[in-house]
Amino acid sequence: MKLLLVEDEEDLAQGVVLGLEAVGFQVTHVTTGRAGLDVLLHETFALVILDLMLPDLTGLEICRQLRRDPSYQNLPVLMLTARGETYDRVVGFEAGADDYLVKPFAMRELELRIRALLRRPNLRTETSVQQEDAIEFGSLVLDLPGHRVLVDDQELACTALEFKLLVTLLERRGRVQSREVLLDDVWGTETFVSDRTVDTHIKRLREKLGSAGSYIETVRGVGYRFRSQETP
Ligand code: CA
């Protein structure tokens, strides 16, 4: 099971990575909030361990950003706070943190908290804004709450970013989306990526979609469009 650790204290982070890997988790470690948000776009994690005080963003800010995005609504977040740091539990929960642990902590305690969060049912699904459960188009089905993509009933492995890109295009089917619009709406204005990134991801997405890949059309010189009808 893959976990993301966002922590700027190298010594502590190394201990956590070793400790969690020893009990069977795979851990990706980054030291800044932006790096954390970036890696979340490209990889899927079962849980995030988030330090409260990071050099760029605070853990609370990251948490709020994550919870605004439906892709991360149910991603468990465990906050780490340093002794003496004032951490307001209520503010933490409002920001979307599921639990917190004060440093220094025993590895066993961290492991138990993580396992407890991973066992918990998706808490935010019921309370979040009602949305369509699934979007269907020809052989393609997007299961929105489950974050799954199916083509001819076969599930595809998509990253959070690919999923968001596909949902965005499909919801706006029949309308051309420029690369700039896609960058803003899918990647977000705070990431620094070029137009080429859009092309690369569309290419990969089409490959993954196989027969359904042709639903995404290239509009030369403008951008991309999801077909308005199943057959051209
Ligand atoms: Ca810190």
Coordinates of C-alpha atoms and ligand atoms in Angstrom, one line a residue:
M1 CA 0.0 0.0 0.0
K2 CA 1.4 3.4 -1.0
L3 CA 1.6 6.3 1.4
L4 CA 2.8 9.8 0.8
L5 CA 4.9 11.6 3.5
V6 CA 5.2 15.3 3.3
E7 CA 7.8 16.3 5.9
D8 CA 10.7 18.8 5.8
E9 CA 12.6 17.4 8.8
E10 CA 15.0 14.9 7.1
D11 CA 15.9 12.9 10.1
L12 CA 12.4 12.4 11.2
A13 CA 11.3 11.6 7.7
Q14 CA 14.0 9.0 7.2
G15 CA 12.9 7.3 10.4
V16 CA 9.3 7.3 9.4
V17 CA 10.0 5.9 5.9
L18 CA 12.2 3.1 7.3
G19 CA 9.7 2.3 10.1
L20 CA 6.7 2.1 7.8
E21 CA 8.5 0.2 5.1
A22 CA 9.5 -2.3 7.7
V23 CA 5.8 -3.0 8.4
G24 CA 5.0 -3.4 4.7
F25 CA 4.1 0.1 3.4
Q26 CA 5.6 1.7 0.4
V27 CA 6.4 5.4 1.2
T28 CA 7.1 8.3 -1.1
H29 CA 8.7 11.2 0.7
V30 CA 8.7 14.9 -0.3
T31 CA 9.8 17.9 1.7
T32 CA 7.5 20.7 0.5
G33 CA 3.8 21.2 0.1
R34 CA 4.0 21.9 -3.6
A35 CA 6.0 18.8 -4.2
G36 CA 3.3 16.9 -2.3
L37 CA 0.5 18.3 -4.3
D38 CA 2.4 17.7 -7.5
V39 CA 3.1 14.0 -6.8
L40 CA -0.5 13.5 -5.8
L41 CA -1.6 14.5 -9.3
H42 CA 0.5 11.8 -10.9
E43 CA 0.3 8.9 -8.4
T44 CA -2.4 7.3 -6.3
F45 CA -1.8 7.0 -2.6
A46 CA -3.9 5.2 0.1
L47 CA -3.1 7.9 2.7
V48 CA -1.1 11.1 3.2
I49 CA 1.0 12.0 6.3
L50 CA 1.3 15.7 6.4
D51 CA 3.6 17.8 8.5
L52 CA 1.8 21.0 9.8
M53 CA 4.8 23.4 9.3
L54 CA 6.4 23.1 5.9
P55 CA 8.7 25.6 4.2
D56 CA 6.1 26.7 1.6
L57 CA 2.5 25.8 2.5
T58 CA 1.1 24.7 5.9
G59 CA -0.4 21.3 6.3
L60 CA -3.7 22.9 6.8
E61 CA -3.5 24.8 3.5
I62 CA -2.6 21.6 1.7
C63 CA -5.5 19.8 3.3
R64 CA -8.0 22.5 2.3
Q65 CA -6.7 22.4 -1.3
L66 CA -7.1 18.6 -1.3
R67 CA -10.6 18.6 0.0
R68 CA -11.8 21.2 -2.5
D69 CA -11.0 18.6 -5.2
P70 CA -13.4 15.7 -5.5
S71 CA -10.5 13.4 -6.5
Y72 CA -9.1 13.7 -3.0
Q73 CA -12.2 14.0 -0.9
N74 CA -11.8 10.6 0.7
L75 CA -8.0 10.4 0.8
P76 CA -7.2 10.0 4.5
V77 CA -4.9 12.7 5.9
L78 CA -2.9 12.3 9.1
M79 CA -1.3 15.5 10.4
L80 CA 2.0 15.6 12.2
T81 CA 2.5 18.5 14.6
A82 CA 5.6 19.4 16.6
R83 CA 5.5 19.7 20.4
G84 CA 4.7 23.2 21.3
E85 CA 3.1 24.0 18.0
T86 CA -0.5 25.1 18.6
Y87 CA -2.7 22.8 16.7
D88 CA -6.3 23.4 16.9
R89 CA -8.1 20.1 16.5
V90 CA -11.3 21.7 15.3
V91 CA -9.6 23.8 12.7
G92 CA -7.7 20.7 11.6
F93 CA -10.9 18.7 11.2
E94 CA -12.6 21.6 9.4
A95 CA -9.6 21.7 7.0
G96 CA -10.2 18.0 6.4
A97 CA -7.5 16.3 8.5
D98 CA -8.7 13.0 9.8
D99 CA -6.3 12.5 12.7
Y100 CA -3.1 14.0 14.1
L101 CA -0.1 12.9 16.0
V102 CA 2.3 15.1 18.1
K103 CA 6.1 14.7 17.5
P104 CA 8.0 12.8 18.8
F105 CA 5.9 9.7 18.5
A106 CA 6.5 6.0 18.6
M107 CA 6.5 4.2 15.2
R108 CA 4.1 1.7 16.5
E109 CA 1.6 4.5 17.4
L110 CA 2.0 6.0 13.9
E111 CA 1.4 2.6 12.3
L112 CA -1.7 2.0 14.4
R113 CA -3.2 5.4 13.5
I114 CA -2.5 4.7 9.8
R115 CA -4.1 1.3 9.9
A116 CA -7.2 2.7 11.7
L117 CA -7.6 5.4 9.1
L118 CA -7.2 2.9 6.3
R119 CA -10.0 0.8 7.7
R120 CA -12.4 3.6 8.1
P121 CA -15.3 3.9 5.5
N122 CA -15.3 6.9 3.2
L123 CA -16.5 9.6 5.6
R124 CA -17.0 12.4 3.2
T125 CA -18.9 10.7 0.5
E126 CA -22.3 11.1 2.1
T127 CA -21.8 14.7 3.2
S128 CA -20.2 16.0 0.0
V129 CA -22.2 17.7 -2.7
Q130 CA -24.5 15.3 -4.5
Q131 CA -23.0 14.5 -7.8
E132 CA -23.8 12.1 -10.7
D133 CA -22.6 8.7 -9.8
A134 CA -21.4 7.7 -13.2
I135 CA -21.1 9.2 -16.6
E136 CA -21.5 6.8 -19.5
F137 CA -20.5 7.4 -23.1
G138 CA -20.4 4.5 -25.6
S139 CA -18.1 1.9 -24.3
L140 CA -16.7 4.3 -21.6
V141 CA -18.0 4.5 -18.0
L142 CA -16.6 7.0 -15.5
D143 CA -17.5 6.0 -11.9
L144 CA -17.2 9.3 -10.2
P145 CA -17.3 8.4 -6.5
G146 CA -15.3 5.3 -7.0
H147 CA -12.8 7.2 -9.2
R148 CA -12.7 4.4 -11.7
V149 CA -12.6 4.3 -15.5
L150 CA -14.1 1.4 -17.4
V151 CA -13.9 0.6 -21.1
D152 CA -16.1 -2.3 -22.2
D153 CA -16.5 -3.2 -18.5
Q154 CA -12.7 -3.5 -18.0
E155 CA -11.2 -1.2 -15.4
L156 CA -8.2 0.9 -16.4
A157 CA -5.5 2.1 -14.2
C158 CA -5.6 5.9 -14.4
T159 CA -3.8 8.5 -12.3
A160 CA -5.8 11.2 -10.5
L161 CA -4.7 13.7 -13.1
E162 CA -5.8 11.5 -16.0
F163 CA -9.1 10.9 -14.3
K164 CA -9.6 14.7 -13.9
L165 CA -8.6 15.4 -17.5
L166 CA -11.1 12.8 -18.8
V167 CA -14.0 14.0 -16.6
T168 CA -13.3 17.6 -17.6
L169 CA -13.4 16.7 -21.3
L170 CA -16.4 14.4 -21.1
E171 CA -18.4 16.9 -19.1
R172 CA -17.8 19.5 -21.8
R173 CA -18.3 17.1 -24.7
G174 CA -18.8 18.6 -28.1
R175 CA -17.0 21.8 -27.1
V176 CA -13.3 22.4 -27.9
Q177 CA -11.1 22.9 -24.9
S178 CA -7.9 24.9 -25.5
R179 CA -4.6 23.7 -23.9
E180 CA -4.7 26.9 -21.7
V181 CA -8.2 26.1 -20.4
L182 CA -7.2 22.5 -19.7
L183 CA -4.1 23.6 -17.9
D184 CA -6.1 26.0 -15.7
D185 CA -8.9 23.6 -15.0
V186 CA -7.1 20.3 -14.7
W187 CA -3.6 21.1 -13.6
G188 CA -4.6 24.3 -11.7
T189 CA -3.0 27.7 -12.1
E190 CA -0.4 27.0 -9.4
T191 CA 1.5 24.3 -11.3
F192 CA 4.2 25.3 -13.8
V193 CA 3.7 23.1 -16.8
S194 CA 3.8 23.8 -20.5
D195 CA 1.2 23.2 -23.2
R196 CA 3.3 20.2 -24.3
T197 CA 2.3 18.6 -21.0
V198 CA -1.3 18.6 -22.1
D199 CA -0.4 16.8 -25.3
T200 CA 1.7 14.2 -23.5
H201 CA -1.1 13.4 -21.1
I202 CA -3.8 13.3 -23.8
K203 CA -1.6 10.9 -25.8
R204 CA -1.1 8.6 -22.7
L205 CA -4.8 8.8 -21.9
R206 CA -5.8 7.8 -25.4
E207 CA -3.5 4.9 -25.3
K208 CA -5.0 3.7 -22.0
L209 CA -8.5 4.1 -23.3
G210 CA -7.8 1.9 -26.3
S211 CA -10.9 1.7 -28.5
A212 CA -12.5 4.6 -26.5
G213 CA -9.4 6.7 -27.2
S214 CA -10.9 8.0 -30.4
Y215 CA -13.6 9.8 -28.4
I216 CA -11.0 12.5 -27.7
E217 CA -10.5 14.4 -30.9
T218 CA -7.6 16.8 -31.7
V219 CA -8.7 20.1 -33.1
R220 CA -5.6 21.3 -34.9
G221 CA -4.2 24.6 -33.7
V222 CA -6.9 24.9 -30.9
G223 CA -6.9 22.0 -28.5
Y224 CA -9.0 19.0 -27.8
R225 CA -12.7 18.0 -27.9
F226 CA -14.6 15.1 -26.5
R227 CA -17.0 13.9 -29.3
S228 CA -20.6 14.9 -28.9
Q229 CA -21.8 11.6 -30.3
E230 CA -20.5 8.1 -30.1
T231 CA -19.9 7.7 -33.8
P232 CA -18.3 10.5 -35.8
Ligands
CA1 CA 8.2 21.0 9.7

